[in-house]
Coordinates of C-alpha atoms in Angstrom, one line a residue:
Chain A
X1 CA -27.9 0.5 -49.1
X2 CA -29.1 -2.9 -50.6
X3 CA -31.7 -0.7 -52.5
X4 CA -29.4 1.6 -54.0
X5 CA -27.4 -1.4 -55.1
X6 CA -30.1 -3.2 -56.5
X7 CA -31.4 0.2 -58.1
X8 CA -28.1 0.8 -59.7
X9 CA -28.3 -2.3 -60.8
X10 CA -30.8 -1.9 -62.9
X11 CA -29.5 1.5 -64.4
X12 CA -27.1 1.1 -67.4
X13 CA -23.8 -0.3 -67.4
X14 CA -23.0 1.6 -64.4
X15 CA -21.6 -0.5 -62.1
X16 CA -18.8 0.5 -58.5
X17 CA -15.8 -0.7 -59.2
X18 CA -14.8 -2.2 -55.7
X19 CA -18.5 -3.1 -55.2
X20 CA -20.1 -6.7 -55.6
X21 CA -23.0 -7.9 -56.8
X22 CA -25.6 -9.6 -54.3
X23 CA -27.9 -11.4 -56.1
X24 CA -31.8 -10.1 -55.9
X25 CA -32.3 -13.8 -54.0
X26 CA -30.2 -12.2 -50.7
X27 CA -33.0 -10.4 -49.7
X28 CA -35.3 -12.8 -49.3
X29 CA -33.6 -15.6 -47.9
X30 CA -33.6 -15.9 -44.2
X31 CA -35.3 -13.7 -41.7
X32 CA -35.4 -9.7 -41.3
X33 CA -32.8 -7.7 -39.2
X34 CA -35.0 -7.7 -35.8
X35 CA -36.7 -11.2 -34.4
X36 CA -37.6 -12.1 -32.0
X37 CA -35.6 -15.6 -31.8
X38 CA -31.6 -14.7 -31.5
X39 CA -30.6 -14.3 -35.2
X40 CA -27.7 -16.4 -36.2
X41 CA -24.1 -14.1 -36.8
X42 CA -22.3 -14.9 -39.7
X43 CA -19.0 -16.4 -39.1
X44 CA -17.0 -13.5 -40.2
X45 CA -19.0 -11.3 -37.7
X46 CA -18.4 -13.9 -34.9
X47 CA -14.9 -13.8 -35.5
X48 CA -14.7 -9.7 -35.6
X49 CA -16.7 -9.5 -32.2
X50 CA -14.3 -11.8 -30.6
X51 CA -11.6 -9.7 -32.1
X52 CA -12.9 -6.3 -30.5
X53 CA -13.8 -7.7 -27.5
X54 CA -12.9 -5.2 -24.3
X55 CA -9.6 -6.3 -22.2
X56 CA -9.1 -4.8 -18.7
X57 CA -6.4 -2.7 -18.2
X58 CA -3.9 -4.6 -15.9
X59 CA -1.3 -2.7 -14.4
X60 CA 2.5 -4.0 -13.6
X61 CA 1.7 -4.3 -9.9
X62 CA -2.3 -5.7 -9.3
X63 CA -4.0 -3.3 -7.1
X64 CA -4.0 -6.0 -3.9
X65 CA -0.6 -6.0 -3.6
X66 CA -0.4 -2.2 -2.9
X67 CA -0.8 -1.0 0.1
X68 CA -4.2 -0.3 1.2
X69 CA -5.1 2.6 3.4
X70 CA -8.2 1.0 5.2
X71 CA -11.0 3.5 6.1
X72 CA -9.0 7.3 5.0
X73 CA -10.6 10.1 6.4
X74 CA -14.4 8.9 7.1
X75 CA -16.2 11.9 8.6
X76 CA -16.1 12.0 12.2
X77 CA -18.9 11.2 14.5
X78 CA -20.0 14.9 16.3
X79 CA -20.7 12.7 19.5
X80 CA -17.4 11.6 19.7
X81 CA -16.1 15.5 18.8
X82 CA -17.5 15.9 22.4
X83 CA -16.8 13.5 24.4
X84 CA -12.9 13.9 23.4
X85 CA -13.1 17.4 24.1
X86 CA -14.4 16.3 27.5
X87 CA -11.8 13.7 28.1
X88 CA -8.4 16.6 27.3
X89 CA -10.5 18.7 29.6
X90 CA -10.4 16.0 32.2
X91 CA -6.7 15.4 31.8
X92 CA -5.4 19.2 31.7
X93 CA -7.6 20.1 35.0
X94 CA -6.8 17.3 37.3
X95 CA -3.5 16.6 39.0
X96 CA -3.7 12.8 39.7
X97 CA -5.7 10.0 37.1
X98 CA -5.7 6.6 38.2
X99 CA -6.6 4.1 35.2
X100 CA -8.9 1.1 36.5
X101 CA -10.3 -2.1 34.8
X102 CA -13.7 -1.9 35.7
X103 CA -16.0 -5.4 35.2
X104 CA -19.6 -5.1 35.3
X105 CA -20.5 -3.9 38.8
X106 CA -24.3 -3.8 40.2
X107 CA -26.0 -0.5 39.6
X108 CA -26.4 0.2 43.6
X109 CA -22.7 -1.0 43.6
X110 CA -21.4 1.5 41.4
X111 CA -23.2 4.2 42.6
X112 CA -21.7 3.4 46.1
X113 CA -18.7 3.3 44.8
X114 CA -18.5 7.1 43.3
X115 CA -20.3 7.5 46.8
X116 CA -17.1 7.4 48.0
X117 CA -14.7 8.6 45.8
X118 CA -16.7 11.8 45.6
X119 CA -16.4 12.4 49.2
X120 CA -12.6 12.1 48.6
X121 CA -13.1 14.5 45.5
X122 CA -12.3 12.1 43.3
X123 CA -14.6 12.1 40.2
X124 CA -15.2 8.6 38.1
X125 CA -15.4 8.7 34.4
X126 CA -16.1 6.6 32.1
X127 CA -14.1 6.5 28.9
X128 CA -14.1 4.5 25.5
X129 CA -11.2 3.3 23.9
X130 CA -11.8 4.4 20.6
X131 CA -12.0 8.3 22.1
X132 CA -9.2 8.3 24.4
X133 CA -6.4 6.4 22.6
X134 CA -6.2 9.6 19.7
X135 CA -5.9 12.1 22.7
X136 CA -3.5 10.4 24.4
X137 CA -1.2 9.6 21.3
X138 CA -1.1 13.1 20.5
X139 CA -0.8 14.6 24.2
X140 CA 2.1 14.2 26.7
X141 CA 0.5 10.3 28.1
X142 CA 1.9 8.6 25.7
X143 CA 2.8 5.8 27.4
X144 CA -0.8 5.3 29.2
X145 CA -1.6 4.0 25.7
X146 CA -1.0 0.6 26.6
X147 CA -3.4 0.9 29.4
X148 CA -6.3 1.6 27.4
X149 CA -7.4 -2.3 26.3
X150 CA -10.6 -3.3 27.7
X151 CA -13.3 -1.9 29.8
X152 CA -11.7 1.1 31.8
X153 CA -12.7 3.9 33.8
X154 CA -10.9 7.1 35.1
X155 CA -10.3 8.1 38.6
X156 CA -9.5 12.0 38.4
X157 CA -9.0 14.4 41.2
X158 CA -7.3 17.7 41.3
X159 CA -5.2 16.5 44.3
X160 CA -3.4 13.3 44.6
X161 CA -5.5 11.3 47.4
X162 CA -3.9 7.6 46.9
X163 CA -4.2 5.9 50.7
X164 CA -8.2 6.8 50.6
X165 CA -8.3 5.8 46.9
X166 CA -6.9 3.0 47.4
X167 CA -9.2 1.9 50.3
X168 CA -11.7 2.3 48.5
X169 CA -10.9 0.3 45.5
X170 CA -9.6 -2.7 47.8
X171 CA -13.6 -2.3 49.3
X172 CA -14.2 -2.9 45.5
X173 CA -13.2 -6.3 43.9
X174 CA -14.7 -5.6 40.6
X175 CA -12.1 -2.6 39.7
X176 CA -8.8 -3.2 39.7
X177 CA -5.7 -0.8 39.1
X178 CA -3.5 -0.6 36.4
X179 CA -1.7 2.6 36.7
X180 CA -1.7 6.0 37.1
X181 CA -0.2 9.4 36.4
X182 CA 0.0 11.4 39.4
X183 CA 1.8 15.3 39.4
X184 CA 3.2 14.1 35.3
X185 CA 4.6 10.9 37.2
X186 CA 3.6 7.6 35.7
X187 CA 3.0 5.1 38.3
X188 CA 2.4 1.5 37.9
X189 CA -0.2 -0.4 40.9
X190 CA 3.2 -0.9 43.2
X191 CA 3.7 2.8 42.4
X192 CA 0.7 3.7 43.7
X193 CA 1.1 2.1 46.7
X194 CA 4.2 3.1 47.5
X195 CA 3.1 6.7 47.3
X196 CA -0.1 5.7 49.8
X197 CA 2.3 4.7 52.3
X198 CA 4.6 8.0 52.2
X199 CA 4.0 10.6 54.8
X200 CA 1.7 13.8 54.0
X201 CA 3.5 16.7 52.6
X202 CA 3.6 18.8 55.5
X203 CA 5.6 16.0 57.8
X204 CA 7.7 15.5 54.7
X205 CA 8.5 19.3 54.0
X206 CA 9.0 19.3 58.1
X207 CA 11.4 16.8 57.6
X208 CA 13.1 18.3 54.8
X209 CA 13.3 21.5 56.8
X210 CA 14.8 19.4 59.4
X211 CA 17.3 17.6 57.3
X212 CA 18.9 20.9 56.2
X213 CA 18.6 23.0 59.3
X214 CA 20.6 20.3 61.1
X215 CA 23.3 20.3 58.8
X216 CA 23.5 24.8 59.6
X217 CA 23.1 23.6 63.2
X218 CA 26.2 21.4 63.4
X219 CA 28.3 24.3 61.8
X220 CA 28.7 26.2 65.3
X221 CA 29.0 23.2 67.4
X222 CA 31.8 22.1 64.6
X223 CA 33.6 25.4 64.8
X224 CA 33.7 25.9 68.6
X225 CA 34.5 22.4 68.7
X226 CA 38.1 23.0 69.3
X227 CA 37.6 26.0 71.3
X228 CA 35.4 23.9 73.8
X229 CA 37.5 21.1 73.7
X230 CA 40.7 23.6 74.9
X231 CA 38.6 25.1 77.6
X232 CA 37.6 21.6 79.0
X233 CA 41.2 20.4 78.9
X234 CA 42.2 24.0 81.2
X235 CA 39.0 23.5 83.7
X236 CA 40.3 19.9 84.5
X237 CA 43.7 20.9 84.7
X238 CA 43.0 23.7 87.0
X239 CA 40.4 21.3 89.2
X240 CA 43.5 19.1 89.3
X241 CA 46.1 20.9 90.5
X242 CA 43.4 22.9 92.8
X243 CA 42.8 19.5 94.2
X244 CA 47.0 18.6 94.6
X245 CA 47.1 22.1 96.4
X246 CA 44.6 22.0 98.5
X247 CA 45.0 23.6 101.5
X248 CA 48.2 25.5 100.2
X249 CA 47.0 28.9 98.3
X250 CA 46.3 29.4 94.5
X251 CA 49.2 30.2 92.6
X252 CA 48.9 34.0 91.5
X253 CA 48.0 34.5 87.9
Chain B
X1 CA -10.9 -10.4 19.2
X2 CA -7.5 -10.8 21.2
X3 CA -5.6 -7.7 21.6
X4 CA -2.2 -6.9 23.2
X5 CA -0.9 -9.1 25.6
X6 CA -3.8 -11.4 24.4
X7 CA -6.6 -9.7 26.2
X8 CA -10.1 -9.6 24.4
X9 CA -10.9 -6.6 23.3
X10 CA -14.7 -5.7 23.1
X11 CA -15.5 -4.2 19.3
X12 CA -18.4 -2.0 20.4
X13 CA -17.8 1.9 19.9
X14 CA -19.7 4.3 19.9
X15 CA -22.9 4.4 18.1
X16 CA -23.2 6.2 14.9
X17 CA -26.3 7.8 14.7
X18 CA -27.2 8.6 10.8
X19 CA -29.3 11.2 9.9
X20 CA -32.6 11.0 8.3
X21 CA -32.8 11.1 4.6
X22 CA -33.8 14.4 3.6
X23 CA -37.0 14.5 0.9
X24 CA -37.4 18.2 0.6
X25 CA -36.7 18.6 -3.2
X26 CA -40.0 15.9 -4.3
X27 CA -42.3 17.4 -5.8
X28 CA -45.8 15.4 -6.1
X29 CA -48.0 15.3 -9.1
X30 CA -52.1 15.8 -8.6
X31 CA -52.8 11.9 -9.1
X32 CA -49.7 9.5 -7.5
X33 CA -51.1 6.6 -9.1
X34 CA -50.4 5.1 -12.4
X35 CA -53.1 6.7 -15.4
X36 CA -55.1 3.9 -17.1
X37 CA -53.9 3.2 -20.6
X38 CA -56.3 2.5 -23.3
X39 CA -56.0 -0.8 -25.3
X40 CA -57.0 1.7 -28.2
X41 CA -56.1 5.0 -28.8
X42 CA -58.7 7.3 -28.7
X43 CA -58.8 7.8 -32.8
X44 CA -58.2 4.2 -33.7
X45 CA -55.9 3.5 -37.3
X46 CA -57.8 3.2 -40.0
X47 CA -55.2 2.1 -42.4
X48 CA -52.9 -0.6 -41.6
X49 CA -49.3 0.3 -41.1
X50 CA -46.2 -1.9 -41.9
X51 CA -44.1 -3.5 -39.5
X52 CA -41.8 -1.5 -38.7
X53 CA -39.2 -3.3 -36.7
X54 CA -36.6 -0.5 -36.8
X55 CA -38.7 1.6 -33.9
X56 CA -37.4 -1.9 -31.6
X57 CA -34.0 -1.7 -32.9
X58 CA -31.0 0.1 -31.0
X59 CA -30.5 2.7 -28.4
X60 CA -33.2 4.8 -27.5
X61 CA -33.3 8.7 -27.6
X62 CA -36.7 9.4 -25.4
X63 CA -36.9 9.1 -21.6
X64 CA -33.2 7.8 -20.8
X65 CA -33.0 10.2 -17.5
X66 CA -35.1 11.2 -14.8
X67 CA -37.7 13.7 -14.8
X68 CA -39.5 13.3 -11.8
X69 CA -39.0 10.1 -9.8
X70 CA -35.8 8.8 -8.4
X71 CA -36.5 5.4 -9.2
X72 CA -37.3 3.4 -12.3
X73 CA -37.5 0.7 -14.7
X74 CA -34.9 0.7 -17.4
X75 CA -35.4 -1.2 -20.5
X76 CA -31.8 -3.6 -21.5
X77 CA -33.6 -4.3 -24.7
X78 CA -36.1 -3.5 -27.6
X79 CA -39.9 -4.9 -27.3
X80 CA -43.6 -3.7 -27.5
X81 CA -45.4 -3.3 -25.0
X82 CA -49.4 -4.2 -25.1
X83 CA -52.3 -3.5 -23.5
X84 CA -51.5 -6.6 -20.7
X85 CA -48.4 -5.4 -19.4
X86 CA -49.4 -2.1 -18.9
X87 CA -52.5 -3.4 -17.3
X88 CA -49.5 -5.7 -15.3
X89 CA -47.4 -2.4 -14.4
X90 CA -50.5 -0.3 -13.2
X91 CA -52.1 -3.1 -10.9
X92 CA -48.7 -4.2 -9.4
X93 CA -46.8 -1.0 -8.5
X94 CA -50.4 0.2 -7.5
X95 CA -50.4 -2.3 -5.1
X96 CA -47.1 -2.3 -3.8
X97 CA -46.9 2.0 -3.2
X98 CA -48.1 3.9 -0.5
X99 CA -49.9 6.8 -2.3
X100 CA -49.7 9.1 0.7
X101 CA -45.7 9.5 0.4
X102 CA -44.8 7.6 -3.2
X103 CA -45.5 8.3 -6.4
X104 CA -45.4 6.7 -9.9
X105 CA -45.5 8.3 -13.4
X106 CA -45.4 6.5 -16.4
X107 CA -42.4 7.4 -19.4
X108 CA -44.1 5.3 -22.4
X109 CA -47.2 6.6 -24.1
X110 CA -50.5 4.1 -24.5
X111 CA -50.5 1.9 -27.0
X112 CA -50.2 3.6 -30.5
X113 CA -48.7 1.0 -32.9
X114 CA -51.4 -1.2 -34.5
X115 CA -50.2 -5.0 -35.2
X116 CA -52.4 -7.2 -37.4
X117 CA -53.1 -10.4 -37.2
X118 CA -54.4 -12.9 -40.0
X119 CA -56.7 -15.5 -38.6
X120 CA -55.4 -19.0 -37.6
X121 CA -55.6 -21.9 -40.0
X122 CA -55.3 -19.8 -43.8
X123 CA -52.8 -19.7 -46.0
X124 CA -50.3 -17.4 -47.4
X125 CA -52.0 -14.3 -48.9
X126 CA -55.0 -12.5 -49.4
X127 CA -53.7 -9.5 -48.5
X128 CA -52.8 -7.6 -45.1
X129 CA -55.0 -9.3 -42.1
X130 CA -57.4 -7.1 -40.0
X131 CA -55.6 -5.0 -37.2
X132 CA -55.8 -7.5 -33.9
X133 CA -54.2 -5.1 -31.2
X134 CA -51.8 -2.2 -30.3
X135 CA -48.3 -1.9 -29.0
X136 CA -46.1 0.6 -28.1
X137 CA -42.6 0.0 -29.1
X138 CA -40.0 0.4 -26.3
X139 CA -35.9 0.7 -27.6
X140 CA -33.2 -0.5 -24.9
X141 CA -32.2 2.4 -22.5
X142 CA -35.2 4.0 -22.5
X143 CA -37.6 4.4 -18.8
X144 CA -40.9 2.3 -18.5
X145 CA -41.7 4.0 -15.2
X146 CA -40.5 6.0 -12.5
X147 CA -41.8 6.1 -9.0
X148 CA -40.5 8.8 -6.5
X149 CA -41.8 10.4 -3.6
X150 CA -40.5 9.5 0.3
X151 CA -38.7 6.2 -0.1
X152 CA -35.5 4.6 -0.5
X153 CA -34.1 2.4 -3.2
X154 CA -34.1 -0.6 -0.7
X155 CA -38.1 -0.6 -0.3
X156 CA -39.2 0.4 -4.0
X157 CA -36.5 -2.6 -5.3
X158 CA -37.9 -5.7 -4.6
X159 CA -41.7 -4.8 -6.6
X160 CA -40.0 -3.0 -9.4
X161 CA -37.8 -5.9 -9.8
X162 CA -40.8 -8.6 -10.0
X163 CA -42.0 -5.9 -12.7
X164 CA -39.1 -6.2 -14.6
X165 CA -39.0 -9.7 -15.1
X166 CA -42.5 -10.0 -16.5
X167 CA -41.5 -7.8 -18.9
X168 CA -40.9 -8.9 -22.6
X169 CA -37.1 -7.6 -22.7
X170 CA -35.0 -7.6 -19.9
X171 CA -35.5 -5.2 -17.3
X172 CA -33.4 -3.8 -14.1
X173 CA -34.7 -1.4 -11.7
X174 CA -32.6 1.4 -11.3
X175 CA -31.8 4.8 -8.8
X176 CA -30.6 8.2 -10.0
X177 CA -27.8 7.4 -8.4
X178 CA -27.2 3.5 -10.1
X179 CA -28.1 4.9 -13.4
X180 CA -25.0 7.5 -13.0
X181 CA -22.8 5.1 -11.6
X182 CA -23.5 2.7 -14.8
X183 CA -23.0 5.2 -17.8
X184 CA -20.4 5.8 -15.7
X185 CA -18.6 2.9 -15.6
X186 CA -19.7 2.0 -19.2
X187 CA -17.6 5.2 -20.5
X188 CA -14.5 4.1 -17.9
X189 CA -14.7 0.8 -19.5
X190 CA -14.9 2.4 -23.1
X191 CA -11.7 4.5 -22.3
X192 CA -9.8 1.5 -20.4
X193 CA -10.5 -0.8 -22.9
X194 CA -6.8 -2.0 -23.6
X195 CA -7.7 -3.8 -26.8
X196 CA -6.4 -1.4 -29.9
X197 CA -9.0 -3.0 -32.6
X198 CA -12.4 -1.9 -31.5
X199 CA -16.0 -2.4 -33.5
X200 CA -16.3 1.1 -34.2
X201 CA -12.5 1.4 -35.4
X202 CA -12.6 -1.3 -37.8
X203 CA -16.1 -0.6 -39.0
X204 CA -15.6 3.3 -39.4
X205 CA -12.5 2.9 -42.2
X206 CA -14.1 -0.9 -43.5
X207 CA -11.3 -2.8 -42.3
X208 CA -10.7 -6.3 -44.2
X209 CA -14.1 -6.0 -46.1
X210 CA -15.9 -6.5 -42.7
X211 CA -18.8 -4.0 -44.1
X212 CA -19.7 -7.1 -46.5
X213 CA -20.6 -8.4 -43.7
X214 CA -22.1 -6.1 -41.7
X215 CA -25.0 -3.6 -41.5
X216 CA -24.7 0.0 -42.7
X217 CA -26.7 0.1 -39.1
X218 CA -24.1 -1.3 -37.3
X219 CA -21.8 2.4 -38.2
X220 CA -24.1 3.9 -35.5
X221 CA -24.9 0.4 -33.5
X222 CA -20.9 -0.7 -33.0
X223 CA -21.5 -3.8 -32.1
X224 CA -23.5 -3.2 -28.7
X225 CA -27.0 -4.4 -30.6
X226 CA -28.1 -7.4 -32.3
X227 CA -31.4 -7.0 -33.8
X228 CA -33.5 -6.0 -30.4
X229 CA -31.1 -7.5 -28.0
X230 CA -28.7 -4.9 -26.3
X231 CA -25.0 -6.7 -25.5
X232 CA -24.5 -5.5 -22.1
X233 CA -20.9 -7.3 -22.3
X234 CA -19.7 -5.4 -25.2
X235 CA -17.2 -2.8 -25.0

């Protein structure tokens, strides 16, 4: 562009209008467009780069006062997939589960321990936190949830065997109780031991049988109640006067 | 951690086991290693060219993406390269890769530019000095090297960054994946840019007289390049 001008400049009386003239000394004062030192700007320059300089768009409400959703939808782990599967599994197929704090136990200990319990058929899993607590929010043990802190294990069985459970775990001071959902019931630890100490069902349902029969079996005493009570009062009367007339005969009739 | 009731609550879970990368899509050239350049080309320049600075000046054109490698050098500013750094480049990344499972290719040709030099200790004139060495010229955004092969980012980093620095302009190493996340957020912060009076704007339609001022370069420039410096703040 400077060469045009200066060609121009040369031609005729043809000059631009607008234009200005630089004078043929411009070119060679100061250095070329690329050095290697950092060229001074001229000061109208400066002044138009810290004109156009780029401003961040800043919205009404800053971004850390809105509500942030921490960690949305990260992909989940196929591991744990399974082992959740294998924990509603465990809860749909077993009557009684009995959740313990367990604190570390020796190996030979532990393996006692399910020893035991197996020979009960009661099965001992263990569970983590982070697995169980989205099963049980969205199935009917809601309110185990709180149950679910620390280290824990799970006591299923298919039948509800609390006295030999129980024995066993007072054999064992490293696992301790905390509650338990026996037959859709949730028990707390004085729960639990209430229910040890009731009789077996058969004795119960024995006594139930009992409780209602007897009720059926007072009817007919109550009904021939007066009846019995009439034919009493005539036996004694006749004994009596038998006994006034002794030797004199029976009246007829 | 306390939990409810203030009982500690242990933060282990389960372990998340990541998968391996997968490097099925690499394919290796014949020689891994970096060719030897020449100091000079194989037909050396017989007659002396000017100095053009202009091939140092602005954005380059050639070898902004990858073509082969995953990782590379990318230039943040004009320079030439000479027979030294190249030698620098070879020997280091030659050293630091595994040639078994990486690979490095270079993206600038030898040395093709010649530079002359008058001797030391004459005066002005007596014509154009004898031609003293060649350069290649390298513009800003354009890829030294790449290296590839069955790596990550992490290990190639630390030896492409000690190249970078002995470079003569400034040099970051960069990922396929770091060099899309940069245009990227060079284009968000060219559309979020709340300011209304931008370089380009008020250069385009010469607002105020500024183009007394400025370059007719500086049309296609816009104020991200100052001779053979690249503004990596601007706009």
């Amino acid at each position: 562009a400077v060469a045009v001008k200066m060609a121009a400049l040369g031609g005729g009386g043809t000059r631009w209008r607008r234009a200005w003239l630089p004078a043929l000394q411009l070119l060679r004062r100061g250095s070329k467009a690329v050095t290697r030192h950092w060229k001074a700007m001229h000061f109208q320059r400066q002044k138009l780069l810290a004109v156009t300089e780029y401003l961040p768009p800043r919205p009404a409400v800053p971004p850390r006062c809105l509500p942030r959703h921490a960690a949305e939808g990260h992909e989940e782990d196929a591991q744990a997939r399974v082992l959740r599967r294998q924990v509603e599994e465990t809860l749909r197929s077993s009557r009684m589960v009995a959740v313990c704090q367990y604190n570390s136990m020796p190996d030979e200990d532990l393996v006692t321990l399910r020893h035991y319990l197996r020979k009960h058929g009661i099965r001992v899993q263990f569970v983590l936190n982070e697995v169980v607590r989205p099963v049980l929010a969205q199935s009917k043990y809601r309110n185990l949830l709180p149950l679910f802190v620390c280290r824990n294990i799970l006591l299923v069985s298919p039948e509800a065997r609390a006295r030999e459970m129980l024995r066993v775990l007072k054999g064992v001071p490293q696992v301790n109780l905390l509650g338990a959902c026996i037959d859709d019931t949730i028990l707390s630890r004085q729960g639990v031991e209430n229910l040890a100490q009731l009789p077996p069902l058969e004795v119960s349902q024995g006594q139930t049988v009992a409780a209602l029969a007897l009720l059926s079996s007072q009817t007919s005493s109550l009904l021939q109640r007066g009846p019995a009570h009439l034919t009493a009062l005539l036996d004694e009367h006749i004994r009596r006067l038998r006994d006034a007339e002794g030797p004199t005969e029976p009246p007829p009739g | 951690p306390a939990g409810p009731g203030g009982v500690a609550v242990p933060r282990a879970g389960l372990k998340k086991l990541a998968l391996p990368p997968d490097y099925s899509g690499i394919t290796f050239p014949e020689k891994p290693k970096l060719k030897f350049m020449d100091k000079v080309p194989a037909v050396p320049k017989v007659r002396r060219e000017p100095r053009r600075l202009r091939d140092i000046r602005g954005p380059s054109h050639v070898a902004t993406d990858f073509t082969q490698g995953q990782y590379g050098i990318l230039a943040l500013g004009g320079g030439y390269l000479h027979w030294g750094h190249f030698e620098m480049i070879r020997l280091t990344i030659g050293r630091s890769i595994d040639p078994k499972s990486m690979f490095a290719v270079w993206r600038v040709p030898a040395p093709y530019k010649s530079v002359t030099r008058k001797s030391l200790g004459h005066r002005m004139g007596g014509g154009k000095g004898p031609v003293d060495h060649y350069v290649t010229a390298v513009k800003s955004g354009r890829l030294v090297v790449e290296v590839g092969g069955r790596c990550e980012f992490e290990e190639v980093r630390p030896f492409l960054a000690r190249v970078a620095q002995k470079l003569p302009f400034p040099a970051i190493p960069v990922s396929r994946e770091s060099l899309r996340e940069m245009r990227r957020e060079e284009e968000e912060k060219r559309l979020g840019n709340q300011n209304p009076w931008t370089f380009e704007r008020v250069v385009a339609s010469n607002m105020l007289g500024m183009r007394k001022y400025l370059s007719p370069y500086d049309l296609r420039l816009k104020g991200r390049y100052w001779g053979k410096f690249f503004l990596k703040h601007r706009v």
